[in-house]
mmCIF file with all atom_site columns, C-alpha atoms in Angstrom:
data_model
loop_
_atom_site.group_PDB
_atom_site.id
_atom_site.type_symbol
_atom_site.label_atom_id
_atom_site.label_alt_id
_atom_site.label_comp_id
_atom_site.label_asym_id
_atom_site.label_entity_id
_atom_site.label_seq_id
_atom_site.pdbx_PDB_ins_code
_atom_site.Cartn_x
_atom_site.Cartn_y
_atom_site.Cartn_z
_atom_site.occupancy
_atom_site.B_iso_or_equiv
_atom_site.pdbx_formal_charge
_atom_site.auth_seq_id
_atom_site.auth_comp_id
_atom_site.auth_asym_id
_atom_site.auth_atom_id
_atom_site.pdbx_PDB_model_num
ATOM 1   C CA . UNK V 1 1   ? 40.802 25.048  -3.104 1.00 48.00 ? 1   UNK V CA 1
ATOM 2   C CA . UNK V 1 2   ? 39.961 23.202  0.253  1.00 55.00 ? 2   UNK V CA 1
ATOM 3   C CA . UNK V 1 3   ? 37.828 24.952  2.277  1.00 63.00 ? 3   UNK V CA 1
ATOM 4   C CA . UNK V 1 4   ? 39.483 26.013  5.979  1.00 63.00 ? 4   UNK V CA 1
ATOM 5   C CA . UNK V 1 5   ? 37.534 23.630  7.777  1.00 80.00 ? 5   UNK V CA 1
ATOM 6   C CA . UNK V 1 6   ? 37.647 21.006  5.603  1.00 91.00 ? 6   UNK V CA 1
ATOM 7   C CA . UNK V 1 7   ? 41.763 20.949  6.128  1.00 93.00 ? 7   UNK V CA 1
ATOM 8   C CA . UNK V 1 8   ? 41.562 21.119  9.730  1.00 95.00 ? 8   UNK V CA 1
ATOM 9   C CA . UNK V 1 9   ? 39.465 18.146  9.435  1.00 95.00 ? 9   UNK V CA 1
ATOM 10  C CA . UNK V 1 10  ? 42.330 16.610  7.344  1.00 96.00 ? 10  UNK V CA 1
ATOM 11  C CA . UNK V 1 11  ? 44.632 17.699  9.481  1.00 97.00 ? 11  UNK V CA 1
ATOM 12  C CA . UNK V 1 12  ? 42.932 16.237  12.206 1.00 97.00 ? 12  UNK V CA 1
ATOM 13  C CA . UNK V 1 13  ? 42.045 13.142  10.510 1.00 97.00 ? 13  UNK V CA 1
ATOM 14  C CA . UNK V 1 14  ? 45.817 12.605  9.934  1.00 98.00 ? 14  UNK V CA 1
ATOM 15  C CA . UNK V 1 15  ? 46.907 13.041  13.042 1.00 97.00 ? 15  UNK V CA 1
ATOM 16  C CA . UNK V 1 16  ? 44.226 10.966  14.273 1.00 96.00 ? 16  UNK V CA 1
ATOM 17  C CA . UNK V 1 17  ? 45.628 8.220   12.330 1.00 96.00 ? 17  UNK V CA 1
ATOM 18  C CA . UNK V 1 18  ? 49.398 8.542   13.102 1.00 97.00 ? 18  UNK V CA 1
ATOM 19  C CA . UNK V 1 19  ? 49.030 8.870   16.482 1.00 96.00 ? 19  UNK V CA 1
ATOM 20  C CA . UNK V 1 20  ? 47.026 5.527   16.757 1.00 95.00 ? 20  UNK V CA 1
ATOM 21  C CA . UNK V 1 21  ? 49.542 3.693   14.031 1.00 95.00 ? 21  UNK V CA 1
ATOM 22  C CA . UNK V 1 22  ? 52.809 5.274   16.125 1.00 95.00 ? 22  UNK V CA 1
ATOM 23  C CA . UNK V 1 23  ? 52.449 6.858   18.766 1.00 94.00 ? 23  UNK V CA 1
ATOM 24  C CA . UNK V 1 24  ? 51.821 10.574  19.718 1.00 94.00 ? 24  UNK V CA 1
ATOM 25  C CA . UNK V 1 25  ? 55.697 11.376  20.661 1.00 92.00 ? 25  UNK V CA 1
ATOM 26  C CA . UNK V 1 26  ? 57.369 9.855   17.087 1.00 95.00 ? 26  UNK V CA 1
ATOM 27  C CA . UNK V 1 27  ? 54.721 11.515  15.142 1.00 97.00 ? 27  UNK V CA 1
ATOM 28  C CA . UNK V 1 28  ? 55.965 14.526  13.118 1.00 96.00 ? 28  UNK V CA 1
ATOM 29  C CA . UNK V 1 29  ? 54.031 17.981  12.345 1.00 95.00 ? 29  UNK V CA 1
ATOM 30  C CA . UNK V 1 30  ? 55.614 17.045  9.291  1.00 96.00 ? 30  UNK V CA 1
ATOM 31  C CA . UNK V 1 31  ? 54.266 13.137  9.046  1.00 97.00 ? 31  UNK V CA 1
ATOM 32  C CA . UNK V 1 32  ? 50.937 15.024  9.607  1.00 97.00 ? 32  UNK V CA 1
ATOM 33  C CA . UNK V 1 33  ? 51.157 17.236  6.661  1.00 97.00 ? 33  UNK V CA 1
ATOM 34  C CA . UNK V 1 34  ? 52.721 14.319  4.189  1.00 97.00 ? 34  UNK V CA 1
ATOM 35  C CA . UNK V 1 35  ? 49.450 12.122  5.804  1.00 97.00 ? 35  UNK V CA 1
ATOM 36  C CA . UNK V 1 36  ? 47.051 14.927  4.975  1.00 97.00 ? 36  UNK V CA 1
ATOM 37  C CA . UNK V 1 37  ? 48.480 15.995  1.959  1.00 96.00 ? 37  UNK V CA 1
ATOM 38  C CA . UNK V 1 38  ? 48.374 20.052  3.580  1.00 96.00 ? 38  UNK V CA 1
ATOM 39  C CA . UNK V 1 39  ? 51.508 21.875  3.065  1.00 95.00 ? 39  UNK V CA 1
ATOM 40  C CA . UNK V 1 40  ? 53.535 21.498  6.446  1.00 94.00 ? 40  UNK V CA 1
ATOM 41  C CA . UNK V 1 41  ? 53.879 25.609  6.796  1.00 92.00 ? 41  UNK V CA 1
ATOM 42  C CA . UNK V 1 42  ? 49.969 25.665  6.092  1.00 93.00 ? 42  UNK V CA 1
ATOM 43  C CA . UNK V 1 43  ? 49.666 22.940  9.478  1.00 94.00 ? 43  UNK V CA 1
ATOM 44  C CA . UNK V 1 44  ? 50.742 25.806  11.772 1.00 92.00 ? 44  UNK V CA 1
ATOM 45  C CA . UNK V 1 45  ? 48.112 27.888  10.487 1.00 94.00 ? 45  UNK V CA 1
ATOM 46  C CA . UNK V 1 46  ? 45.394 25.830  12.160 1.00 95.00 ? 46  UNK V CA 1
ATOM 47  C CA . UNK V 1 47  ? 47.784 24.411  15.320 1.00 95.00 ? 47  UNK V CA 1
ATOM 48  C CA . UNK V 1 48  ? 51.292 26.652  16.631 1.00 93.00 ? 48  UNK V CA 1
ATOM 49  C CA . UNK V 1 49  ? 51.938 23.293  18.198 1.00 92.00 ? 49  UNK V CA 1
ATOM 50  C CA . UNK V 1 50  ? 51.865 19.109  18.026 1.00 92.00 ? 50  UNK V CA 1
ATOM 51  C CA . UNK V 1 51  ? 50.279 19.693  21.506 1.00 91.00 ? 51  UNK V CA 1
ATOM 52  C CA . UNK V 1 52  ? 47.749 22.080  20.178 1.00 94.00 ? 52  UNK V CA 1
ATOM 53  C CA . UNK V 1 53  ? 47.283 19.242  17.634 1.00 95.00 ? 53  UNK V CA 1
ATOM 54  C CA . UNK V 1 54  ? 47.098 16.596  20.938 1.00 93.00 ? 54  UNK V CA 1
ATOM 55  C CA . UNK V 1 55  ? 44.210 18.780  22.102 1.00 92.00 ? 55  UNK V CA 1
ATOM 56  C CA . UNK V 1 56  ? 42.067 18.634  19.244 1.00 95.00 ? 56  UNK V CA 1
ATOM 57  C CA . UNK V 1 57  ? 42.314 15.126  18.712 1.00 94.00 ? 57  UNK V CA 1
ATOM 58  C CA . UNK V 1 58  ? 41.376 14.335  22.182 1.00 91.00 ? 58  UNK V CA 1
ATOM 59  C CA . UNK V 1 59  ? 38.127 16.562  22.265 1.00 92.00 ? 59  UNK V CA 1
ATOM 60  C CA . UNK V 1 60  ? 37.605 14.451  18.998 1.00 92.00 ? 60  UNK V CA 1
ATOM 61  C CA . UNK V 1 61  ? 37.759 11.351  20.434 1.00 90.00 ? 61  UNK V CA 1
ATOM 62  C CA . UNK V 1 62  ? 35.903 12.381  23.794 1.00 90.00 ? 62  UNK V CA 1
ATOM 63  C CA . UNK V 1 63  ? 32.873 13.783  21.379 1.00 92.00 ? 63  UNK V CA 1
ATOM 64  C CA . UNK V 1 64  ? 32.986 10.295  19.547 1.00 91.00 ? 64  UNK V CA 1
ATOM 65  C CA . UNK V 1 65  ? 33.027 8.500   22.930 1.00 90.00 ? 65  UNK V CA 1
ATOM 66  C CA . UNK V 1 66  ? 29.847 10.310  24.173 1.00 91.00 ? 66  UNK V CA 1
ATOM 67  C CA . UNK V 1 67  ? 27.795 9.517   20.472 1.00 92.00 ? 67  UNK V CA 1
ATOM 68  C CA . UNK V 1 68  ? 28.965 5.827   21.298 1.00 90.00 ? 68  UNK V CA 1
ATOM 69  C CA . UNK V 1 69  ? 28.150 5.542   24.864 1.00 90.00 ? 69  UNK V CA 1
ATOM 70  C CA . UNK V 1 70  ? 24.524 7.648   23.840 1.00 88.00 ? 70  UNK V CA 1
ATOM 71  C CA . UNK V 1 71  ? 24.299 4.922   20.695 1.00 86.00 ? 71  UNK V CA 1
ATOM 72  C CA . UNK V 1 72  ? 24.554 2.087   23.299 1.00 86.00 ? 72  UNK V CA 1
ATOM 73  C CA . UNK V 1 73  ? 21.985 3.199   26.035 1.00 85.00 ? 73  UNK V CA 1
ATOM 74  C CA . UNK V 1 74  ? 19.001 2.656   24.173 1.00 84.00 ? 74  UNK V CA 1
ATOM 75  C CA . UNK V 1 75  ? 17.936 -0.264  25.505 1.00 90.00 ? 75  UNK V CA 1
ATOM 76  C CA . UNK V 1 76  ? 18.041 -2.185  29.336 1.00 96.00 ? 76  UNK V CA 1
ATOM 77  C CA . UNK V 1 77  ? 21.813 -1.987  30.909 1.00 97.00 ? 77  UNK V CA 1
ATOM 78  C CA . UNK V 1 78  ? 22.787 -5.358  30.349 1.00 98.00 ? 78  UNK V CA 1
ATOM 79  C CA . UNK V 1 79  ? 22.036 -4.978  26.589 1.00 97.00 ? 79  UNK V CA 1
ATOM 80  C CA . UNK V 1 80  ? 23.739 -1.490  26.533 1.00 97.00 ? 80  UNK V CA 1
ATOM 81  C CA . UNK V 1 81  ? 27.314 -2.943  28.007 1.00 98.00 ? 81  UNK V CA 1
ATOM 82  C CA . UNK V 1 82  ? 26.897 -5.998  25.312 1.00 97.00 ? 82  UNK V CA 1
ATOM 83  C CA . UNK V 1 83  ? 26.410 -3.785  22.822 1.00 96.00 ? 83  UNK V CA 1
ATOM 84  C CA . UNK V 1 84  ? 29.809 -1.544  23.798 1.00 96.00 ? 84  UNK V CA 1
ATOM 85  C CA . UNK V 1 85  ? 31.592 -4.932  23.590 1.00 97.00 ? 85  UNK V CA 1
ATOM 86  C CA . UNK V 1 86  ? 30.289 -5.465  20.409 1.00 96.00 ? 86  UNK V CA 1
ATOM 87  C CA . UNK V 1 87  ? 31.739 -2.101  19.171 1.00 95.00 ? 87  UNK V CA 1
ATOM 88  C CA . UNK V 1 88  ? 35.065 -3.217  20.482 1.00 96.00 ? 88  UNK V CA 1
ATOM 89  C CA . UNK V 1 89  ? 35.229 -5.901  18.586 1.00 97.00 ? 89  UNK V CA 1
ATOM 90  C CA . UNK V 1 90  ? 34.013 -4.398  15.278 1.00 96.00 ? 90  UNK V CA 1
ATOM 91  C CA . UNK V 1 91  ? 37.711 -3.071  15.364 1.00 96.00 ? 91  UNK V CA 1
ATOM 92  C CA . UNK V 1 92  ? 39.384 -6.088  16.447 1.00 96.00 ? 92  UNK V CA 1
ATOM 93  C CA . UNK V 1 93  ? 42.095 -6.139  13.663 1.00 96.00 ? 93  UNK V CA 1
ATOM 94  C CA . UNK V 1 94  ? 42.888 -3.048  13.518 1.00 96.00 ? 94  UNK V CA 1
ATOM 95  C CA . UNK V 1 95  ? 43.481 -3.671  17.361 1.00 97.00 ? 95  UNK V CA 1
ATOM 96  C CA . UNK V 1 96  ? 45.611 -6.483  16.995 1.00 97.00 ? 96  UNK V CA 1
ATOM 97  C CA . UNK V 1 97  ? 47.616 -4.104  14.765 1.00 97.00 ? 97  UNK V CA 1
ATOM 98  C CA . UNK V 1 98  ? 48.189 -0.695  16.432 1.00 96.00 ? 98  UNK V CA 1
ATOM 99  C CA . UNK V 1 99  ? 46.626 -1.318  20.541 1.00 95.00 ? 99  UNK V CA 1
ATOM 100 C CA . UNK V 1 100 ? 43.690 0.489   21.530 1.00 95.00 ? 100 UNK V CA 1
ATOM 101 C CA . UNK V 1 101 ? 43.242 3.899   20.554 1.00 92.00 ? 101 UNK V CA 1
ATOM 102 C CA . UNK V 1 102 ? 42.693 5.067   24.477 1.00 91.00 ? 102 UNK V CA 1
ATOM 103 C CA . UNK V 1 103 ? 44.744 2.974   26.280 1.00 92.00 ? 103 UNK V CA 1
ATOM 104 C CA . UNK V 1 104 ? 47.759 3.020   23.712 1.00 92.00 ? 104 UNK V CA 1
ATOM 105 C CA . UNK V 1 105 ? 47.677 6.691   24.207 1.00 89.00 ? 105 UNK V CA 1
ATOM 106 C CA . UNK V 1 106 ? 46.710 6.978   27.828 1.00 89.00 ? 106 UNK V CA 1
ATOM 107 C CA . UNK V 1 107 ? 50.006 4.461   28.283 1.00 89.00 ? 107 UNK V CA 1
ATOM 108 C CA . UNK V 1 108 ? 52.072 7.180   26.597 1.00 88.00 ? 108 UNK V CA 1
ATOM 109 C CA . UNK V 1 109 ? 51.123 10.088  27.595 1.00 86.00 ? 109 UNK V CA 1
ATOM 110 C CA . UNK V 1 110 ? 51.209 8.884   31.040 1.00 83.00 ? 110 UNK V CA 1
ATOM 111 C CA . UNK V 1 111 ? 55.249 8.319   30.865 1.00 81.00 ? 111 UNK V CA 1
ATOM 112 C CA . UNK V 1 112 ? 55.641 12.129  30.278 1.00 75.00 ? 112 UNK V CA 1
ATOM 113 C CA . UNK V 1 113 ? 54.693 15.207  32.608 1.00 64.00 ? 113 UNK V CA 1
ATOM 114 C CA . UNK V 1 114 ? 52.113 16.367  30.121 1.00 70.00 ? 114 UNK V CA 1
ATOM 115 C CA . UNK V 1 115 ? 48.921 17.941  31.035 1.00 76.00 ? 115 UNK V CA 1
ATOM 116 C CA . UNK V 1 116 ? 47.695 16.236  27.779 1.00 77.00 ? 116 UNK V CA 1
ATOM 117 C CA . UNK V 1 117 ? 47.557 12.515  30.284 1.00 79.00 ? 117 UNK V CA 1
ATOM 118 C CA . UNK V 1 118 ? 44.978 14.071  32.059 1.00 78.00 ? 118 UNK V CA 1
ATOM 119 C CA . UNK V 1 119 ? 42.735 14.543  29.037 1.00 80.00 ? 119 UNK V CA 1
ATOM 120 C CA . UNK V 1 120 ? 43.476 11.174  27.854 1.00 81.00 ? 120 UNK V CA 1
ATOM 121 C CA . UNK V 1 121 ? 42.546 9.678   31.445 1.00 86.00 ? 121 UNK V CA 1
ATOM 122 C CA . UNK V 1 122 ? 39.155 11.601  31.275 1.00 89.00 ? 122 UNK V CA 1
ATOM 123 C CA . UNK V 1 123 ? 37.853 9.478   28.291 1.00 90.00 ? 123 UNK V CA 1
ATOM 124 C CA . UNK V 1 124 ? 38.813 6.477   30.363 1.00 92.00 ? 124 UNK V CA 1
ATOM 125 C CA . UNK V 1 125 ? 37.092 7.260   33.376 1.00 94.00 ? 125 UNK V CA 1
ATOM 126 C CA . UNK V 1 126 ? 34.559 8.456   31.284 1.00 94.00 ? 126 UNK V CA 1
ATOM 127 C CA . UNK V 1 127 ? 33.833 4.305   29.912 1.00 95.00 ? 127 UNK V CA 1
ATOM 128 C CA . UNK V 1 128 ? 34.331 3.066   34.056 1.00 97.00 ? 128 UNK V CA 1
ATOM 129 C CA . UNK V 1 129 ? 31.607 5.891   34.808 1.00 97.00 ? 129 UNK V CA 1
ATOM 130 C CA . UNK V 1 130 ? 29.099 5.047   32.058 1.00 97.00 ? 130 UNK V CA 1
ATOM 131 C CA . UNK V 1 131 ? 29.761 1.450   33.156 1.00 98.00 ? 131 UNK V CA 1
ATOM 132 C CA . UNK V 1 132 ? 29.532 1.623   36.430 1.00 98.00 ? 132 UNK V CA 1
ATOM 133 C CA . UNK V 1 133 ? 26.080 3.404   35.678 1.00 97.00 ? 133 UNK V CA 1
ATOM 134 C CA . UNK V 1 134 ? 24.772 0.526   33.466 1.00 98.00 ? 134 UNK V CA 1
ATOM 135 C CA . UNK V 1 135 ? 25.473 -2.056  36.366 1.00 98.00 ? 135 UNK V CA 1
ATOM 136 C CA . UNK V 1 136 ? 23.954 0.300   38.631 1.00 98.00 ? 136 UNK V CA 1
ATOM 137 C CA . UNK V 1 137 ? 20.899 0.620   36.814 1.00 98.00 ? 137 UNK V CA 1
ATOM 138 C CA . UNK V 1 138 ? 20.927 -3.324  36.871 1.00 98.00 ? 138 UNK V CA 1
ATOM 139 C CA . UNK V 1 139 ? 20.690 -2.933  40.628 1.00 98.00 ? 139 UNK V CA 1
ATOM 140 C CA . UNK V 1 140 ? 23.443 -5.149  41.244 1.00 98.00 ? 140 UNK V CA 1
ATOM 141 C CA . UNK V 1 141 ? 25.240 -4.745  44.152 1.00 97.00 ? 141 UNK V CA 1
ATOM 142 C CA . UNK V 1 142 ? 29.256 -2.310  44.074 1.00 98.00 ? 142 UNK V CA 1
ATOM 143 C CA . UNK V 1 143 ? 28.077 -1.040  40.618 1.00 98.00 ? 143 UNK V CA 1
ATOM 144 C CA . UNK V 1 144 ? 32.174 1.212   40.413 1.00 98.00 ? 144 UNK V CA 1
ATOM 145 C CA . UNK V 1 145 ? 33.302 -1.854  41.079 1.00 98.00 ? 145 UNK V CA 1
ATOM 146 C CA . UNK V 1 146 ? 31.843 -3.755  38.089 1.00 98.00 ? 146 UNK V CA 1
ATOM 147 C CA . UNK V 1 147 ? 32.423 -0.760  35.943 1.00 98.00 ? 147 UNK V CA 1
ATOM 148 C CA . UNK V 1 148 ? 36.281 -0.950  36.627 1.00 98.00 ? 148 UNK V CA 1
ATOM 149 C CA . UNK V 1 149 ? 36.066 -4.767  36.463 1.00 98.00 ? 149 UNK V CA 1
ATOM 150 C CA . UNK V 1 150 ? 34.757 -4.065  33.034 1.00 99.00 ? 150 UNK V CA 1
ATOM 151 C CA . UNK V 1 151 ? 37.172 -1.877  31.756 1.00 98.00 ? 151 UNK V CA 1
ATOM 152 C CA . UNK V 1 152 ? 40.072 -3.623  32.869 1.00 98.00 ? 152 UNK V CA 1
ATOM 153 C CA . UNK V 1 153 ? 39.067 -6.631  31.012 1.00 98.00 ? 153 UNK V CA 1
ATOM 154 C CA . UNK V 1 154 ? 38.422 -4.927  27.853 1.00 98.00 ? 154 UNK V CA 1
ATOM 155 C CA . UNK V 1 155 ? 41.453 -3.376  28.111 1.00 97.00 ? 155 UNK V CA 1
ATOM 156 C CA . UNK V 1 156 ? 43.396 -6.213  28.977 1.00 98.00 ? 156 UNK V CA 1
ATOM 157 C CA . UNK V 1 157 ? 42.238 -8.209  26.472 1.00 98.00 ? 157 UNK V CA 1
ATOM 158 C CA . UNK V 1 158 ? 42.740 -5.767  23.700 1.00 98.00 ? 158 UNK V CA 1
ATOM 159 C CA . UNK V 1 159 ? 46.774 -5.167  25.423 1.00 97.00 ? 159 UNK V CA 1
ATOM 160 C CA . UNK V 1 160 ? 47.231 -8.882  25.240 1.00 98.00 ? 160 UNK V CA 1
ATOM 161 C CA . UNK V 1 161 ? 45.345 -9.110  21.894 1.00 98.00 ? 161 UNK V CA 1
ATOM 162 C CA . UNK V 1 162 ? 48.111 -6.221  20.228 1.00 97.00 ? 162 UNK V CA 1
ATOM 163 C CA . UNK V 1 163 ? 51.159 -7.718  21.975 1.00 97.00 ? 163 UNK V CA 1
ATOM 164 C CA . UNK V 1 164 ? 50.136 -10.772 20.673 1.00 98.00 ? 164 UNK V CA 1
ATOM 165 C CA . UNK V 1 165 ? 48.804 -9.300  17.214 1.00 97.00 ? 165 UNK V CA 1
ATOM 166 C CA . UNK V 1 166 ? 45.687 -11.727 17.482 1.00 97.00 ? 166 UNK V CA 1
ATOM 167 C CA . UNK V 1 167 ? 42.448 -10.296 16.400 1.00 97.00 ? 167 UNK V CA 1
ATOM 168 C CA . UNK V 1 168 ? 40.586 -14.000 16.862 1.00 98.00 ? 168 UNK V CA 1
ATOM 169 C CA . UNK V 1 169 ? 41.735 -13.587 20.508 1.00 98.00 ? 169 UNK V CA 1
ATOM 170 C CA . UNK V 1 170 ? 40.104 -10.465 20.705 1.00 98.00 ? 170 UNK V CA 1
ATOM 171 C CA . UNK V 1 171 ? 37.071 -11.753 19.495 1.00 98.00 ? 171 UNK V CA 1
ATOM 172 C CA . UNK V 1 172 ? 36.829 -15.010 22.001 1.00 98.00 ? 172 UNK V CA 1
ATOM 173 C CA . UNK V 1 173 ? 37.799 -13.055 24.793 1.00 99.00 ? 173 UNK V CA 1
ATOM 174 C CA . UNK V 1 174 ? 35.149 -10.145 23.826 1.00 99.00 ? 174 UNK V CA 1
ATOM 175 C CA . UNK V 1 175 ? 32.516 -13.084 23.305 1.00 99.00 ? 175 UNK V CA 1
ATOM 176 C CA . UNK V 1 176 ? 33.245 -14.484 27.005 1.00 99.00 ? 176 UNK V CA 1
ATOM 177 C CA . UNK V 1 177 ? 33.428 -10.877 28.264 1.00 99.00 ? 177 UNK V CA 1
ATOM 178 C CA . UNK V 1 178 ? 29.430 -10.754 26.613 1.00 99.00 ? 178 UNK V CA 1
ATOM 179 C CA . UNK V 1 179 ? 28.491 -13.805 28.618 1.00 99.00 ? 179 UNK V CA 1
ATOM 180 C CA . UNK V 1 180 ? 29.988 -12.872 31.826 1.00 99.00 ? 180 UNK V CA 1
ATOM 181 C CA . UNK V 1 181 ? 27.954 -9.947  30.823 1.00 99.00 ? 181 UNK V CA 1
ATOM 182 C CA . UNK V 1 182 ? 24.968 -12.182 30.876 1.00 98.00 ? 182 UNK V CA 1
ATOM 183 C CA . UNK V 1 183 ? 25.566 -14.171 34.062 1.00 98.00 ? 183 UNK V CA 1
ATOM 184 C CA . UNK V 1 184 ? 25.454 -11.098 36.529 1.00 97.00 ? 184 UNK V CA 1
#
C-alpha cells in the first residue's frame, strides 16, 4: 500500500501534468485520479478542492523555480542568464506541444477572478527579478529593464514557438536570445 505522501506526490505529479497538457479549468479531480491511478474519493482526502490542488502545484513549481534560478548563479551574470536559456530550451518540444508551463497558466488564470493568478504572477516576477539582478550585477546600465526585456523574449518566443508547434524555432530563437546575451 502507497505510503500517504507518496500519493500526494502522485497526486500532485498528475495534476502537474494535466494542467500543463490542458489547462487548469478543463482538468477534472477526476482526470487527476485516472492520471495518478488514486481512487477519485481517496483525492479529496489530501485536497477538499481543485483549487486546493492549484495551490500545491504552484508552491511546487515556485520551489523548483528557486533550485533553478540557485543552479544557474554559480558562475558571473552573463553566464548565469545563458545558462537559464539553456534550461529553456532543454524543454523545447515539449514546449512546442503544450506552451510554457508559467505563462500558459499565468494566461489562464489571469482570465478568471481567482486569487490563484496572483500566485502564478509571483513565479513570473520572480524570473524578471532574478534577471534584472544578473544584469545588475553586470553593471549595465536600467538592469529591471533588461530583466523584463528578457523575459518577454523568452516568453514570446516560446508563445510563438507553441502556436506555431515548432520546437527548432525555439531553439534558433533561444540561441540568438544567448548571443544578444553576449553582446551587452
Amino acid at each position: 500500500m502507497a505510503r500517504t505522501s507518496d500519493k500526494r506526490d502522485k497526486l500532485l505529479d498528475a495534476a502537474k501534468a494535466l494542467i500543463h497538457r490542458q489547462g487548469f479549468y478543463r482538468t477534472t479531480l477526476a482526470d487527476i485520479a485516472k492520471e495518478s491511478e488514486v481512487p477519485l474519493g481517496n483525492v479529496y482526502y489530501y485536497f477538499k478542492t481543485k483549487e486546493e490542488i492549484l495551490t500545491a502545484v504552484l508552491e511546487q513549481r515556485w520551489r523548483r523555480l528557486q533550485l533553478t534560478l540557485d543552479a544557474c548563479c554559480l558562475g558571473e551574470p552573463r553566464n548565469n542568464l545563458i545558462q537559464l536559456v539553456r534550461i529553456v530550451s532543454k524543454s523545447s518540444s515539449k514546449i512546442a506541444e503544450f506552451g510554457c508551463v508559467i505563462g500558459s497558466l499565468c494566461q489562464e488564470l489571469d482570465k478568471s477572478q481567482s486569487d490563484m493568478r496572483l500566485s502564478a504572477d509571483r513565479i513570473m516576477h520572480a524570473h524578471i527579478d532574478w534577471a534584472s539582478r544578473q544584469f545588475k550585477a553586470m553593471g549595465l546600465k536600467r538592469p529591471t529593464e533588461k530583466g523584463f526585456e528578457l523575459i518577454a523574449r523568452l516568453e514570446g518566443i516560446l508563445l510563438l514557438g507553441h502556436a506555431l508547434r515548432e520546437p527548432a524555432l525555439i531553439k534558433k530563437q533561444l540561441r540568438a536570445t544567448c548571443d544578444w546575451i553576449r553582446s551587452l
